[in-house]
Each structure stands twice: as C-alpha cells, then as structure tokens.
C-alpha cells in the first residue's frame, strides 16, 4: 500500500478508492475491528473530510488514534 494521495494532486474518486483499498470491509466485525477503531463508522464515512478534500489523510487519521 502506497502513501495516501495528496489532495492537490488527486480527485475525490482516487481518494475514495485509496480508502476502500487501505481499509477493506471484510463483513465480519468481530474479526476485523475497523468499525470499532472508527467509532462505529465505516472507513469511507470516517475519512469523508479527506475524500472531500477538506482535511489531509494524516489530519483525519490523528482523530482516530
């Protein structure tokens, strides 16, 4: 997995695809735990501000540490 696309150099669809690839849903919450990390949200919802170009990937990620 490469680094997150920069907002200034990517489209919302490219950023959405990155999030989906980086945090794939395996439809087994007991085994995965991503929804727990993202406080009940799926990754796409949790990273909406990044996908929309409002905040960087690192800014959003810092919220979920």
Protein backbone atom coordinates (compact mmCIF):
# COMPACT_ATOMS: atom_id res chain seq x y z
CA UNK A 1 0.00 0.00 0.00
CA UNK A 2 1.47 3.32 -1.04
CA UNK A 3 1.10 6.66 0.62
CA UNK A 4 -2.23 8.47 0.58
CA UNK A 5 -2.82 10.63 -2.48
CA UNK A 6 -2.26 14.33 -1.86
CA UNK A 7 -5.46 16.37 -2.02
CA UNK A 8 -3.96 18.83 -4.51
CA UNK A 9 -2.85 16.04 -6.84
CA UNK A 10 -5.87 13.70 -6.80
CA UNK A 11 -9.59 13.54 -7.36
CA UNK A 12 -12.20 12.62 -4.78
CA UNK A 13 -12.69 9.29 -6.56
CA UNK A 14 -8.97 8.50 -6.33
CA UNK A 15 -9.00 9.30 -2.61
CA UNK A 16 -12.17 7.19 -2.10
CA UNK A 17 -10.54 4.26 -3.92
CA UNK A 18 -7.45 4.60 -1.72
CA UNK A 19 -9.56 4.47 1.46
CA UNK A 20 -11.51 1.45 0.21
CA UNK A 21 -8.28 -0.35 -0.65
CA UNK A 22 -6.49 0.62 2.56
CA UNK A 23 -9.40 -0.27 4.88
CA UNK A 24 -11.40 -3.03 3.17
CA UNK A 25 -14.58 -4.19 4.87
CA UNK A 26 -14.49 -7.95 5.38
CA UNK A 27 -18.07 -8.03 6.70
CA UNK A 28 -17.02 -9.70 9.96
CA UNK A 29 -16.84 -7.04 12.65
CA UNK A 30 -15.75 -9.50 15.34
CA UNK A 31 -12.65 -10.46 13.34
CA UNK A 32 -11.80 -7.05 11.84
CA UNK A 33 -12.35 -4.27 14.36
CA UNK A 34 -12.11 -1.33 11.92
CA UNK A 35 -15.58 -0.06 12.79
CA UNK A 36 -14.54 -0.02 16.44
CA UNK A 37 -11.43 1.98 15.60
CA UNK A 38 -13.55 4.40 13.57
CA UNK A 39 -16.07 4.70 16.43
CA UNK A 40 -18.92 2.87 14.71
CA UNK A 41 -18.34 4.33 11.25
CA UNK A 42 -17.17 2.62 8.10
CA UNK A 43 -13.85 3.86 6.71
CA UNK A 44 -15.43 5.83 3.88
CA UNK A 45 -17.60 7.77 6.33
CA UNK A 46 -14.73 8.24 8.80
CA UNK A 47 -12.49 9.66 6.06
CA UNK A 48 -15.18 11.78 4.38
CA UNK A 49 -13.31 15.03 5.07
CA UNK A 50 -10.21 13.58 3.39
CA UNK A 51 -12.18 12.25 0.44
CA UNK A 52 -13.93 15.62 0.04
CA UNK A 53 -10.56 17.42 0.15
CA UNK A 54 -11.24 19.30 3.37
CA UNK A 55 -8.51 17.73 5.54
CA UNK A 56 -5.38 15.70 4.85
CA UNK A 57 -5.22 11.97 5.38
CA UNK A 58 -2.96 12.49 8.41
CA UNK A 59 -5.30 15.06 9.99
CA UNK A 60 -8.23 12.66 9.80
CA UNK A 61 -6.11 9.72 10.94
CA UNK A 62 -4.96 11.65 14.01
CA UNK A 63 -8.58 11.90 15.15
CA UNK A 64 -8.85 8.10 15.37
CA UNK A 65 -5.67 7.41 17.33
